[in-house]
XYZ file of C-alpha atoms in Angstrom:
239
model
C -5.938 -1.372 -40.030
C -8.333 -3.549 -38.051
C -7.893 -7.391 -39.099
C -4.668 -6.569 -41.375
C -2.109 -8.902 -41.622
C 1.447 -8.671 -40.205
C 3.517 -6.693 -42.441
C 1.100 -6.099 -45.254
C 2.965 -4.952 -48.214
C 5.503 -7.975 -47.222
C 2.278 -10.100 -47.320
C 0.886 -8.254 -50.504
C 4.337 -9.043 -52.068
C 4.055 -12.705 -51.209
C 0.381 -13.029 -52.725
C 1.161 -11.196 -56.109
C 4.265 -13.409 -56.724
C 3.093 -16.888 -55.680
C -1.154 -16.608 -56.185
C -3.480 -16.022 -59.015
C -5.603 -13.729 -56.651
C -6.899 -10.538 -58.023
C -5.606 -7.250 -57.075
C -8.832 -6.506 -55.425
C -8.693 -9.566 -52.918
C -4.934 -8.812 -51.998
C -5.451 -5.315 -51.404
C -9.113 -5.774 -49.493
C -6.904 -8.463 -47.340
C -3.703 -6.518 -47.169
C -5.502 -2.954 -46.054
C -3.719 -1.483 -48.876
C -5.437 0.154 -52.318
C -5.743 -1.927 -55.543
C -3.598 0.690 -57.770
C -1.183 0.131 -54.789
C -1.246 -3.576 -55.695
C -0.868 -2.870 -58.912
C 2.729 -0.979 -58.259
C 3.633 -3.982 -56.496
C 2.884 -6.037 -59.268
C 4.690 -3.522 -62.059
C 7.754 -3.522 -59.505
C 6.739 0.523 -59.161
C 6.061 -0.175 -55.190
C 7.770 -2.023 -52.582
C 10.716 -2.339 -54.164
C 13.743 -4.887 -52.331
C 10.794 -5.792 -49.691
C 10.661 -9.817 -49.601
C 7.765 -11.451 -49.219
C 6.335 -12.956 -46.080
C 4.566 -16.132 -46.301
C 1.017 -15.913 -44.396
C 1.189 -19.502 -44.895
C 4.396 -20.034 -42.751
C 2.905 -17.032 -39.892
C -0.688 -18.919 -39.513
C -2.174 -15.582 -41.412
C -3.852 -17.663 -44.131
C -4.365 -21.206 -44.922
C -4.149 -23.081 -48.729
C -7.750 -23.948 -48.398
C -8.454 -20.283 -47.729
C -6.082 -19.464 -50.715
C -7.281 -22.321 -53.244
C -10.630 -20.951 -52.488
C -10.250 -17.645 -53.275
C -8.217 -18.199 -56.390
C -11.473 -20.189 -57.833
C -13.882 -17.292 -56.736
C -12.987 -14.135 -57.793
C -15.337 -12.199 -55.695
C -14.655 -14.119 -52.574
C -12.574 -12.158 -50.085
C -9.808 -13.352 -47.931
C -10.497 -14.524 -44.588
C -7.849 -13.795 -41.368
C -7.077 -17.353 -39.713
C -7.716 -16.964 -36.116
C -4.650 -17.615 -34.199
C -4.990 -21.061 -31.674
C -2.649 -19.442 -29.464
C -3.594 -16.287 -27.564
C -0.086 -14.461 -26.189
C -0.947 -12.284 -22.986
C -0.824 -8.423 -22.953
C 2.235 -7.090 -21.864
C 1.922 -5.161 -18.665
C 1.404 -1.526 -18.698
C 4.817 -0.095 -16.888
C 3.247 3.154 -14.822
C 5.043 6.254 -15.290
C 5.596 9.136 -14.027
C 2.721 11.179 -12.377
C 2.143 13.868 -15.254
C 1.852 16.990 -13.673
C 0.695 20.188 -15.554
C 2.658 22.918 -15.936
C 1.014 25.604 -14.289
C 1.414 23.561 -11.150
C 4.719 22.635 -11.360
C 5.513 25.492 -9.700
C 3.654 24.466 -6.534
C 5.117 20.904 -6.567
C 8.325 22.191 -3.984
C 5.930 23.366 -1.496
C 3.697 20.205 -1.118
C 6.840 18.065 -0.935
C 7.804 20.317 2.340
C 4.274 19.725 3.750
C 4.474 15.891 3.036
C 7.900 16.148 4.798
C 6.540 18.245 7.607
C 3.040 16.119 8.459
C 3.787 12.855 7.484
C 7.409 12.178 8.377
C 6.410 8.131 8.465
C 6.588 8.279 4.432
C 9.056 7.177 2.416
C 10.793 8.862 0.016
C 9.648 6.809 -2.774
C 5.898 7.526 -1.317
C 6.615 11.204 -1.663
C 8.005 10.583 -5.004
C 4.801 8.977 -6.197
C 2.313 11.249 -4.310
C 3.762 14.682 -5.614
C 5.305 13.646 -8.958
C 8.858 14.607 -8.347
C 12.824 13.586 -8.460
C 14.833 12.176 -5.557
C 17.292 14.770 -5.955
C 14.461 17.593 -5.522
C 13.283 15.947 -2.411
C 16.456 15.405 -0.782
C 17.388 19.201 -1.240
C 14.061 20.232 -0.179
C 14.621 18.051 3.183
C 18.025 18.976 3.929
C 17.085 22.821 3.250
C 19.729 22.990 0.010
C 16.947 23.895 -2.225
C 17.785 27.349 -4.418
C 14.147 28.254 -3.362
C 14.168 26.726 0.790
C 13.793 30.235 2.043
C 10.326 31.223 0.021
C 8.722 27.678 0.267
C 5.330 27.390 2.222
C 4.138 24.020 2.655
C 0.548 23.234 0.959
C -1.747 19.925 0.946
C -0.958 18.387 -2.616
C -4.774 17.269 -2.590
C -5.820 20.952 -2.051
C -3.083 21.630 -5.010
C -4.708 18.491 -7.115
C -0.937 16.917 -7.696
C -2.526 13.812 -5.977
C -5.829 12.770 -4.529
C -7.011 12.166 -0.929
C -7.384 8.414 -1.962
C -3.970 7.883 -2.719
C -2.694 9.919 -0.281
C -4.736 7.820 2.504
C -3.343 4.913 0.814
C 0.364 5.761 1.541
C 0.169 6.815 4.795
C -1.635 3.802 5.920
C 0.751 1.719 3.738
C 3.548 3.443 6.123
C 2.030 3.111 9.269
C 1.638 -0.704 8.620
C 5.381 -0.789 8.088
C 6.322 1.292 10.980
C 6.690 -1.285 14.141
C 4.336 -0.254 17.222
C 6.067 1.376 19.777
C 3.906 1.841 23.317
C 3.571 4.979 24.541
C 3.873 5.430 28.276
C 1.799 7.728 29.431
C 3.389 8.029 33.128
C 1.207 9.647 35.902
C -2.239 10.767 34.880
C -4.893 12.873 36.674
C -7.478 11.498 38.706
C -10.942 11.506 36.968
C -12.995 15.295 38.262
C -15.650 13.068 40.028
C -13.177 11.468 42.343
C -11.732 14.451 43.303
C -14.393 16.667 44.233
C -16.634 14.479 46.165
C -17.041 15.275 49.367
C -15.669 12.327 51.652
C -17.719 10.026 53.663
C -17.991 9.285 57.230
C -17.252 5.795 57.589
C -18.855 4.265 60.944
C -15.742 2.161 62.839
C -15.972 0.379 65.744
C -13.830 0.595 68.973
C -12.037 -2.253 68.017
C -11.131 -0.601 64.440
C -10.095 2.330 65.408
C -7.544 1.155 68.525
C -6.978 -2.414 67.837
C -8.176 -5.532 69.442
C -7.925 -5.440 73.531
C -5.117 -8.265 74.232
C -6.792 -10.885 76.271
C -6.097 -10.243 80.389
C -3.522 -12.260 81.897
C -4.661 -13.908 85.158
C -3.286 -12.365 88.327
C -0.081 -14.324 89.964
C -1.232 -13.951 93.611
C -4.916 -15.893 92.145
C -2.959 -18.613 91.449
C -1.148 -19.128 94.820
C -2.741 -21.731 97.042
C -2.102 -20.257 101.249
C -2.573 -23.373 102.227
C -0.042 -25.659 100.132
C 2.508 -22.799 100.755
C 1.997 -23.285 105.080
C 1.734 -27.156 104.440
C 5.513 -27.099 102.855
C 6.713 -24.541 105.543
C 5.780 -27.204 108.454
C 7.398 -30.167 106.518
C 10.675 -28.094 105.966
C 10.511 -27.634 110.113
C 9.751 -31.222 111.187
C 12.883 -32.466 109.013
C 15.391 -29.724 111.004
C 14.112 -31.130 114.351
């Protein structure tokens, strides 16, 4: 059906009633078989289907028509559409996941839970192919099967691969905001601690302090003299 028309027995209709084309060149355009045509044309086939106008849909043109209608062995040419309409995305489903594994899909949800609690619960949904409602019982230990669940890698159990699972948990840790870690107190490196200490060479002055600078003596500083010289003019005043 490569290069067919839309609706081709529509289209097939159209050309019978309103062309002189042979059977041949509606059915080679139309993907359908001549005796087919034929039906069409003996009201056998296709009956209460209107036609569709190829003309009207940008299918065919009259030139393309006119020309085939004056050579019978010519065959009908698709126009090639000016405008090109995008694909439509692909939606992505659902992880398939076989059945003979479905059984181990409860136990790599638990170890997702268990090792990577940074993940989302739509990031566990995509990695191991399950419901929200299965992981919420499986998290809050309502499952009918909590007690017998062992958690396993869902690589190792091939529900996902290492590269996607990488790709979450980095995805999460982007999204998680950086919290410091204090580390408090640590120990002092092994080389600090057990080498043997040093004599360090001090000086006098170090080790007790500077000397304070000695004070001059009063009894230096008295002049004998001046003191007798005062006595005698204290006398001489009295007399």
């Amino acid at each position: 059906m490569n290069n067919a028309p839309l609706m081709p027995k529509a289209t097939a209709v159209w050309l019978v009633e309103n062309t002189s084309l042979t059977f041949d060149q509606i059915a080679n355009f139309c993907k359908l078989h001549p005796l087919e045509v034929k039906g069409i044309a003996d009201g056998e086939v296709a009956t209460g289907i209107k036609g569709h106008d190829p003309i009207t849909s940008g299918q065919l043109t009259r030139e393309e028509i006119a020309a085939a209608e004056k050579d019978p062995h010519r065959q009908l040419q698709l126009a090639v559409s000016k405008v090109r309409l995008p694909e439509p995305p692909r939606k992505r489903g659902a992880r398939y996941t076989p059945l003979s594994r479905r059984q181990d899909r409860p136990n790599a949800i638990l170890w997702l839970v268990r090792n990577h609690p940074e993940l989302k619960d739509a990031q566990i949904m995509r990695l191991a192919g399950t419901t929200k409602t299965t992981l919420q019982a499986i998290r809050n230990r309502t499952h009918w099967n909590s007690a017998a669940l062992t958690p396993a890698d869902p690589v190792t159990l091939g529900l996902c691969s290492q590269i996607d699972l990488d790709f979450e948990v980095n995805r999460a840790a982007k999204d998680r905001p950086h919290v410091e870690e204090d580390h408090g107190q640590t120990l002092m490196p092994a080389e600090t601690t057990t080498r043997p200490p040093q004599e360090e060479r001090r000086t006098e002055a170090e080790v007790f302090g500077v000397a304070p600078a000695k004070q001059p003596d009063a009894e230096e500083d008295i002049d004998v003299h001046s003191v007798f010289a005062s006595l005698k003019g204290l006398k001489v005043k009295e007399d």
